[in-house]
Amino acid sequence: MSMNNPENENRLRQLFPFLQEADSDFCRAFFDSVILAHLKTGNEVCAEGNTCTHLPLLVEGVARIYKSGETGKEITLYRIRPGESCVLTASCILSGRPFPATANVESNLTAALVPAEFVRKWIGRDSAWRAYIFSLVADRLSAIIQVVEEVVFQRLDQRVAAYLLRHGSGSPAAIHATHQEIADELGTSREVVSRLLKSFEQSGAIRLSRGQVTVIDRDYLLGVGANGL
Amino acid sequence: MSMNNPENENRLRQLFPFLQEADSDFCRAFFDSVILAHLKTGNEVCAEGNTCTHLPLLVEGVARIYKSGETGKEITLYRIRPGESCVLTASCILSGRPFPATANVESNLTAALVPAEFVRKWIGRDSAWRAYIFSLVADRLSAIIQVVEEVVFQRLDQRVAAYLLRHGSGSPAAIHATHQEIADELGTSREVVSRLLKSFEQSGAIRLSRGQVTVIDRDYLLGVGANGL
DNA sequence: ACCTGTCTGTGACAAGATCACGAATGCCGG
DNA sequence: CCGGCATTCGTGATCTTGTCACAGACAGGT
């Protein structure tokens, strides 16, 4: 079930500029071997220890790559959005190692799956393709290091405030997430998030309701860490 | 000051097998453009924000790559030993980004410095070289993710115990490091390390002296986290 | 011996993690 | 409309970790 739909081809070309720079040889082979897949919200894409057989190029939706500990605690490493792909998968394909994390669909996915074989074969033959893979690595490597930095150096109230500012949308900004989801994002526990949110609410910076946080005072959140909570 | 010493060439060939698999064209260019450098213990190799101009291939010594926060706190990301090289540098060279951490010489270094220009140019031309760079990425990517995992999911007593077991040498195993150095390794503070070590000592697992820890009861350390401290 | 800088020990307290509940909310079937 | 039922949230108790402040202990030089 390869991709024989010219409309999908154009969509991919728009989202992944390397397809415009690459040789026509490469592109022909690419569209011949790629598979278009759909996955629904909540599905697990890849579990810890899996062997990666395909590199996904996202066309639609969001996936979350995270690490989870024995106790059920989690922390998000990074997310993938349309036009992006997954370094960890690429790294696993090129090195043959097992996948060291878990990947999950956050909102309905459409992705072009590039067979591992193809990835390996063309990395030496097409420079646009190679450059794309390298940009993947560089982008995510620094993202993961930033996760380390945040976890080790930043206070949790700052990290929660930053989360709210990043994930809010609309006006007034609203975040649709349970306290547990926020905790899993930041690598902490639900109780701690609940307590911090409560204290933000008591300061008048946010309003809490089931499964949702509404930001009332952006400036307060921006200042968390500078002033004394 | 390129490398015109055949003895050094042989040393490099032994430590870096890709030089044996690579084309002779590549090897000639490689030895022409590489520079041999020596750095002494304690020197800073690369600071946060630097632009990387050379990829170091280690011949001798150890370098430590770490991240440090505003407050002076640090955490080690990974180390480089003979036969290895630095992913972050490679990634920066290929993507043009600034170096997102700090690198330091832990014990006198000898390294072959490959110019950034060379790295970029030959990554598309020689498959052995390319494979080497990719193996760098895969190795360190999982190492960094493991750092995240340890910081987020493991208790500190376990991490200190694991540190002692990893870094001990001789019999009985001795670790030459100050409490501050151990703290910097693990991303925590000296006082906390001091307290945990003290409690290990009171349990008879180790003996403390200035700048040194002697492991007396390996089994105790192995069991930390399972039993109750 | 004495000074000096580094290293270690410790008490007090704040922040974060974990455990053990119970209360509030939203939903669904009757 | 009402009574389960599952999920989400709140909270006290307790333990671990982080931070601050400061004192004592040790090693090396003069």
Short mmCIF file of N, CA and C in Angstrom, two decimals, chain A residues 85-213:
data_model
loop_
_atom_site.label_atom_id
_atom_site.label_comp_id
_atom_site.label_asym_id
_atom_site.label_seq_id
_atom_site.Cartn_x
_atom_site.Cartn_y
_atom_site.Cartn_z
N SER A 85 10.19 14.80 12.45
CA SER A 85 10.32 13.35 12.56
C SER A 85 11.03 13.04 13.87
N CYS A 86 11.30 11.77 14.12
CA CYS A 86 11.76 11.34 15.43
C CYS A 86 13.23 10.94 15.44
N VAL A 87 14.08 11.75 16.13
CA VAL A 87 15.51 11.42 16.17
C VAL A 87 15.76 10.07 16.74
N LEU A 88 15.08 9.75 17.82
CA LEU A 88 15.38 8.50 18.49
C LEU A 88 15.17 7.34 17.53
N THR A 89 14.10 7.42 16.74
CA THR A 89 13.85 6.38 15.76
C THR A 89 14.98 6.35 14.73
N ALA A 90 15.35 7.52 14.25
CA ALA A 90 16.42 7.59 13.27
C ALA A 90 17.70 6.99 13.84
N SER A 91 18.02 7.38 15.05
CA SER A 91 19.22 6.88 15.68
C SER A 91 19.18 5.36 15.83
N CYS A 92 18.01 4.84 16.20
CA CYS A 92 17.87 3.40 16.38
C CYS A 92 18.01 2.66 15.06
N ILE A 93 17.45 3.26 14.03
CA ILE A 93 17.53 2.63 12.71
C ILE A 93 18.98 2.56 12.24
N LEU A 94 19.70 3.66 12.49
CA LEU A 94 21.07 3.71 11.98
C LEU A 94 22.04 2.92 12.85
N SER A 95 21.68 2.68 14.09
CA SER A 95 22.62 1.97 14.97
C SER A 95 22.15 0.56 15.32
N GLY A 96 20.90 0.25 15.01
CA GLY A 96 20.38 -1.07 15.32
C GLY A 96 20.03 -1.27 16.79
N ARG A 97 20.12 -0.20 17.59
CA ARG A 97 19.77 -0.34 19.00
C ARG A 97 18.26 -0.36 19.19
N PRO A 98 17.83 -0.84 20.36
CA PRO A 98 16.40 -0.78 20.67
C PRO A 98 15.99 0.63 21.06
N PHE A 99 14.74 0.92 20.89
CA PHE A 99 14.18 2.24 21.21
C PHE A 99 14.18 2.44 22.72
N PRO A 100 14.84 3.52 23.21
CA PRO A 100 15.01 3.68 24.65
C PRO A 100 13.93 4.48 25.34
N ALA A 101 12.73 4.58 24.78
CA ALA A 101 11.67 5.39 25.37
C ALA A 101 10.32 4.87 24.91
N THR A 102 9.29 5.69 25.08
CA THR A 102 7.95 5.32 24.63
C THR A 102 7.40 6.45 23.78
N ALA A 103 6.64 6.10 22.75
CA ALA A 103 6.03 7.12 21.90
C ALA A 103 4.54 6.91 21.86
N ASN A 104 3.81 8.01 21.89
CA ASN A 104 2.38 7.97 22.05
C ASN A 104 1.70 9.02 21.18
N VAL A 105 0.52 8.71 20.65
CA VAL A 105 -0.20 9.67 19.82
C VAL A 105 -1.00 10.62 20.71
N GLU A 106 -0.75 11.90 20.59
CA GLU A 106 -1.50 12.88 21.39
C GLU A 106 -2.70 13.42 20.65
N SER A 107 -2.56 13.54 19.31
CA SER A 107 -3.76 13.83 18.55
C SER A 107 -3.61 13.18 17.17
N ASN A 108 -4.72 12.70 16.66
CA ASN A 108 -4.74 11.83 15.48
C ASN A 108 -3.63 12.09 14.47
N LEU A 109 -2.92 11.06 14.17
CA LEU A 109 -1.71 11.15 13.35
C LEU A 109 -1.91 10.72 11.92
N THR A 110 -1.26 11.44 11.02
CA THR A 110 -1.02 10.92 9.69
C THR A 110 0.48 11.02 9.47
N ALA A 111 1.09 9.91 9.09
CA ALA A 111 2.54 9.93 8.93
C ALA A 111 2.97 9.10 7.73
N ALA A 112 4.03 9.56 7.08
CA ALA A 112 4.64 8.77 6.00
C ALA A 112 5.72 7.91 6.64
N LEU A 113 5.58 6.61 6.51
CA LEU A 113 6.55 5.71 7.12
C LEU A 113 7.63 5.32 6.12
N VAL A 114 8.86 5.68 6.44
CA VAL A 114 9.99 5.35 5.57
C VAL A 114 10.67 4.10 6.12
N PRO A 115 10.74 3.03 5.32
CA PRO A 115 11.33 1.79 5.82
C PRO A 115 12.79 2.00 6.26
N ALA A 116 13.18 1.32 7.32
CA ALA A 116 14.54 1.42 7.86
C ALA A 116 15.58 1.19 6.76
N GLU A 117 15.30 0.21 5.97
CA GLU A 117 16.20 -0.15 4.87
C GLU A 117 16.47 1.05 3.97
N PHE A 118 15.39 1.74 3.63
CA PHE A 118 15.49 2.92 2.77
C PHE A 118 16.32 4.02 3.43
N VAL A 119 16.06 4.24 4.71
CA VAL A 119 16.80 5.28 5.45
C VAL A 119 18.29 5.03 5.34
N ARG A 120 18.68 3.79 5.64
CA ARG A 120 20.11 3.44 5.64
C ARG A 120 20.72 3.54 4.25
N LYS A 121 19.97 3.06 3.29
CA LYS A 121 20.51 3.00 1.93
C LYS A 121 20.78 4.39 1.36
N TRP A 122 19.84 5.30 1.55
CA TRP A 122 19.93 6.60 0.88
C TRP A 122 20.70 7.65 1.66
N ILE A 123 21.01 7.34 2.87
CA ILE A 123 21.74 8.33 3.66
C ILE A 123 23.10 8.59 3.03
N GLY A 124 23.63 7.60 2.32
CA GLY A 124 24.93 7.76 1.68
C GLY A 124 24.81 8.26 0.24
N ARG A 125 23.57 8.29 -0.27
CA ARG A 125 23.45 8.60 -1.69
C ARG A 125 22.85 9.95 -2.00
N ASP A 126 22.07 10.45 -1.06
CA ASP A 126 21.44 11.74 -1.37
C ASP A 126 21.73 12.75 -0.27
N SER A 127 22.28 13.88 -0.68
CA SER A 127 22.75 14.82 0.32
C SER A 127 21.60 15.58 0.99
N ALA A 128 20.51 15.79 0.27
CA ALA A 128 19.38 16.49 0.89
C ALA A 128 18.78 15.63 1.99
N TRP A 129 18.64 14.36 1.70
CA TRP A 129 18.13 13.40 2.67
C TRP A 129 19.04 13.34 3.89
N ARG A 130 20.33 13.29 3.64
CA ARG A 130 21.30 13.23 4.73
C ARG A 130 21.21 14.49 5.59
N ALA A 131 21.12 15.63 4.94
CA ALA A 131 21.04 16.88 5.68
C ALA A 131 19.79 16.91 6.55
N TYR A 132 18.71 16.36 6.02
CA TYR A 132 17.49 16.33 6.80
C TYR A 132 17.68 15.51 8.07
N ILE A 133 18.26 14.34 7.93
CA ILE A 133 18.49 13.47 9.09
C ILE A 133 19.38 14.17 10.11
N PHE A 134 20.41 14.85 9.64
CA PHE A 134 21.29 15.54 10.57
C PHE A 134 20.59 16.68 11.30
N SER A 135 19.71 17.36 10.59
CA SER A 135 19.02 18.46 11.25
C SER A 135 18.13 17.91 12.36
N LEU A 136 17.55 16.75 12.11
CA LEU A 136 16.79 16.05 13.15
C LEU A 136 17.61 15.90 14.40
N VAL A 137 18.80 15.35 14.21
CA VAL A 137 19.67 15.07 15.34
C VAL A 137 19.99 16.34 16.10
N ALA A 138 20.43 17.36 15.38
CA ALA A 138 20.85 18.59 16.03
C ALA A 138 19.70 19.23 16.80
N ASP A 139 18.51 19.27 16.18
CA ASP A 139 17.36 19.87 16.85
C ASP A 139 17.06 19.18 18.16
N ARG A 140 16.93 17.89 18.11
CA ARG A 140 16.45 17.17 19.27
C ARG A 140 17.50 16.98 20.33
N LEU A 141 18.74 16.88 19.91
CA LEU A 141 19.81 16.73 20.89
C LEU A 141 19.77 17.91 21.84
N SER A 142 19.66 19.11 21.31
CA SER A 142 19.64 20.26 22.21
C SER A 142 18.34 20.31 22.99
N ALA A 143 17.25 19.80 22.41
CA ALA A 143 15.99 19.78 23.16
C ALA A 143 16.11 18.87 24.37
N ILE A 144 16.73 17.72 24.19
CA ILE A 144 16.85 16.78 25.30
C ILE A 144 17.77 17.34 26.38
N ILE A 145 18.84 18.01 25.94
CA ILE A 145 19.74 18.60 26.92
C ILE A 145 19.02 19.69 27.70
N GLN A 146 18.13 20.37 27.04
CA GLN A 146 17.37 21.38 27.76
C GLN A 146 16.46 20.77 28.81
N VAL A 147 15.96 19.57 28.52
CA VAL A 147 15.16 18.87 29.54
C VAL A 147 16.02 18.61 30.77
N VAL A 148 17.23 18.12 30.55
CA VAL A 148 18.14 17.88 31.67
C VAL A 148 18.34 19.17 32.45
N GLU A 149 18.62 20.22 31.74
CA GLU A 149 18.86 21.51 32.37
C GLU A 149 17.69 21.93 33.24
N GLU A 150 16.48 21.83 32.69
CA GLU A 150 15.31 22.26 33.45
C GLU A 150 15.12 21.43 34.70
N VAL A 151 15.24 20.12 34.54
CA VAL A 151 15.01 19.22 35.67
C VAL A 151 16.02 19.48 36.78
N VAL A 152 17.27 19.68 36.40
CA VAL A 152 18.32 19.78 37.41
C VAL A 152 18.41 21.19 38.03
N PHE A 153 18.21 22.22 37.22
CA PHE A 153 18.50 23.56 37.70
C PHE A 153 17.28 24.42 38.06
N GLN A 154 16.13 24.07 37.50
CA GLN A 154 15.00 24.97 37.71
C GLN A 154 14.07 24.52 38.82
N ARG A 155 13.53 25.48 39.51
CA ARG A 155 12.53 25.17 40.52
C ARG A 155 11.24 24.76 39.85
N LEU A 156 10.47 23.96 40.60
CA LEU A 156 9.27 23.39 40.02
C LEU A 156 8.19 24.44 39.76
N ASP A 157 8.09 25.43 40.63
CA ASP A 157 7.06 26.45 40.41
C ASP A 157 7.32 27.20 39.09
N GLN A 158 8.59 27.46 38.81
CA GLN A 158 8.93 28.09 37.52
C GLN A 158 8.57 27.19 36.36
N ARG A 159 8.84 25.88 36.53
CA ARG A 159 8.58 24.98 35.42
C ARG A 159 7.09 24.84 35.16
N VAL A 160 6.30 24.81 36.23
CA VAL A 160 4.86 24.74 36.05
C VAL A 160 4.35 26.03 35.39
N ALA A 161 4.84 27.16 35.88
CA ALA A 161 4.43 28.44 35.29
C ALA A 161 4.77 28.47 33.80
N ALA A 162 5.98 28.02 33.47
CA ALA A 162 6.40 28.00 32.07
C ALA A 162 5.51 27.07 31.25
N TYR A 163 5.16 25.95 31.84
CA TYR A 163 4.26 25.00 31.16
C TYR A 163 2.95 25.69 30.82
N LEU A 164 2.38 26.39 31.79
CA LEU A 164 1.09 27.05 31.58
C LEU A 164 1.20 28.08 30.47
N LEU A 165 2.29 28.84 30.47
CA LEU A 165 2.45 29.87 29.46
C LEU A 165 2.63 29.25 28.07
N ARG A 166 3.37 28.17 28.01
CA ARG A 166 3.61 27.50 26.72
C ARG A 166 2.36 26.87 26.15
N HIS A 167 1.57 26.23 27.03
CA HIS A 167 0.48 25.41 26.52
C HIS A 167 -0.88 26.11 26.50
N GLY A 168 -0.91 27.35 26.94
CA GLY A 168 -2.18 28.04 26.92
C GLY A 168 -2.55 28.52 25.53
N SER A 169 -3.85 28.50 25.20
CA SER A 169 -4.28 29.02 23.90
C SER A 169 -5.65 29.67 24.09
N GLY A 170 -5.90 30.67 23.28
CA GLY A 170 -7.16 31.39 23.40
C GLY A 170 -6.99 32.59 24.31
N SER A 171 -8.09 33.27 24.52
CA SER A 171 -8.02 34.47 25.34
C SER A 171 -9.32 34.63 26.09
N PRO A 172 -9.31 34.47 27.42
CA PRO A 172 -8.11 34.25 28.21
C PRO A 172 -7.54 32.86 27.97
N ALA A 173 -6.22 32.74 28.08
CA ALA A 173 -5.54 31.48 27.76
C ALA A 173 -6.04 30.34 28.64
N ALA A 174 -6.35 29.22 28.00
CA ALA A 174 -6.82 28.05 28.74
C ALA A 174 -5.97 26.84 28.39
N ILE A 175 -5.73 26.01 29.39
CA ILE A 175 -4.98 24.78 29.19
C ILE A 175 -5.91 23.62 29.52
N HIS A 176 -6.07 22.72 28.58
CA HIS A 176 -6.89 21.55 28.84
C HIS A 176 -5.99 20.39 29.19
N ALA A 177 -5.80 20.18 30.47
CA ALA A 177 -4.95 19.09 30.92
C ALA A 177 -5.25 18.81 32.38
N THR A 178 -5.19 17.56 32.75
CA THR A 178 -5.37 17.24 34.17
C THR A 178 -4.05 17.49 34.88
N HIS A 179 -4.12 17.60 36.18
CA HIS A 179 -2.90 17.81 36.96
C HIS A 179 -1.92 16.66 36.72
N GLN A 180 -2.47 15.47 36.56
CA GLN A 180 -1.63 14.30 36.30
C GLN A 180 -0.87 14.47 34.99
N GLU A 181 -1.53 14.98 33.97
CA GLU A 181 -0.86 15.16 32.68
C GLU A 181 0.27 16.19 32.78
N ILE A 182 0.02 17.23 33.55
CA ILE A 182 1.07 18.24 33.73
C ILE A 182 2.26 17.62 34.46
N ALA A 183 1.95 16.82 35.49
CA ALA A 183 3.01 16.15 36.25
C ALA A 183 3.83 15.24 35.34
N ASP A 184 3.16 14.48 34.47
CA ASP A 184 3.85 13.55 33.57
C ASP A 184 4.72 14.32 32.59
N GLU A 185 4.26 15.49 32.21
CA GLU A 185 5.05 16.31 31.30
C GLU A 185 6.36 16.73 31.96
N LEU A 186 6.29 17.10 33.23
CA LEU A 186 7.44 17.70 33.90
C LEU A 186 8.27 16.69 34.68
N GLY A 187 7.80 15.47 34.80
CA GLY A 187 8.56 14.46 35.53
C GLY A 187 8.41 14.61 37.04
N THR A 188 7.23 15.03 37.49
CA THR A 188 7.01 15.12 38.93
C THR A 188 5.71 14.41 39.26
N SER A 189 5.17 14.66 40.46
CA SER A 189 3.97 13.92 40.84
C SER A 189 2.75 14.84 40.90
N ARG A 190 1.61 14.23 40.81
CA ARG A 190 0.37 14.98 40.71
C ARG A 190 0.15 15.89 41.91
N GLU A 191 0.38 15.35 43.11
CA GLU A 191 0.14 16.12 44.32
C GLU A 191 0.90 17.43 44.32
N VAL A 192 2.14 17.37 43.90
CA VAL A 192 2.98 18.56 43.91
C VAL A 192 2.43 19.60 42.93
N VAL A 193 2.03 19.14 41.75
CA VAL A 193 1.45 20.05 40.77
C VAL A 193 0.17 20.66 41.32
N SER A 194 -0.67 19.84 41.92
CA SER A 194 -1.92 20.33 42.50
C SER A 194 -1.64 21.45 43.49
N ARG A 195 -0.68 21.21 44.36
CA ARG A 195 -0.39 22.21 45.39
C ARG A 195 0.13 23.51 44.79
N LEU A 196 1.00 23.41 43.81
CA LEU A 196 1.53 24.62 43.18
C LEU A 196 0.43 25.38 42.45
N LEU A 197 -0.41 24.65 41.73
CA LEU A 197 -1.50 25.31 41.01
C LEU A 197 -2.42 26.01 42.01
N LYS A 198 -2.71 25.31 43.10
CA LYS A 198 -3.56 25.92 44.12
C LYS A 198 -2.96 27.23 44.61
N SER A 199 -1.66 27.24 44.81
CA SER A 199 -1.05 28.47 45.32
C SER A 199 -1.08 29.57 44.26
N PHE A 200 -0.96 29.19 42.99
CA PHE A 200 -1.11 30.18 41.92
C PHE A 200 -2.53 30.74 41.94
N GLU A 201 -3.48 29.84 42.16
CA GLU A 201 -4.88 30.28 42.16
C GLU A 201 -5.13 31.25 43.31
N GLN A 202 -4.57 30.93 44.48
CA GLN A 202 -4.78 31.79 45.64
C GLN A 202 -4.12 33.16 45.44
N SER A 203 -3.12 33.19 44.55
CA SER A 203 -2.48 34.47 44.25
C SER A 203 -3.25 35.22 43.16
N GLY A 204 -4.30 34.57 42.64
CA GLY A 204 -5.11 35.22 41.62
C GLY A 204 -4.54 35.14 40.21
N ALA A 205 -3.54 34.27 40.01
CA ALA A 205 -2.90 34.20 38.69
C ALA A 205 -3.67 33.28 37.74
N ILE A 206 -4.35 32.29 38.28
CA ILE A 206 -5.07 31.34 37.43
C ILE A 206 -6.40 30.99 38.09
N ARG A 207 -7.24 30.30 37.31
CA ARG A 207 -8.45 29.73 37.89
C ARG A 207 -8.48 28.26 37.54
N LEU A 208 -8.89 27.44 38.50
CA LEU A 208 -8.86 26.00 38.28
C LEU A 208 -10.27 25.46 38.10
N SER A 209 -10.37 24.53 37.16
CA SER A 209 -11.61 23.76 37.07
C SER A 209 -11.23 22.37 36.59
N ARG A 210 -12.13 21.44 36.68
CA ARG A 210 -11.82 20.05 36.37
C ARG A 210 -11.25 19.91 34.96
N GLY A 211 -10.03 19.44 34.88
CA GLY A 211 -9.42 19.19 33.57
C GLY A 211 -9.01 20.44 32.83
N GLN A 212 -8.98 21.56 33.50
CA GLN A 212 -8.66 22.81 32.81
C GLN A 212 -8.07 23.86 33.74
N VAL A 213 -7.13 24.62 33.20
CA VAL A 213 -6.55 25.74 33.93
C VAL A 213 -6.72 26.98 33.07
#
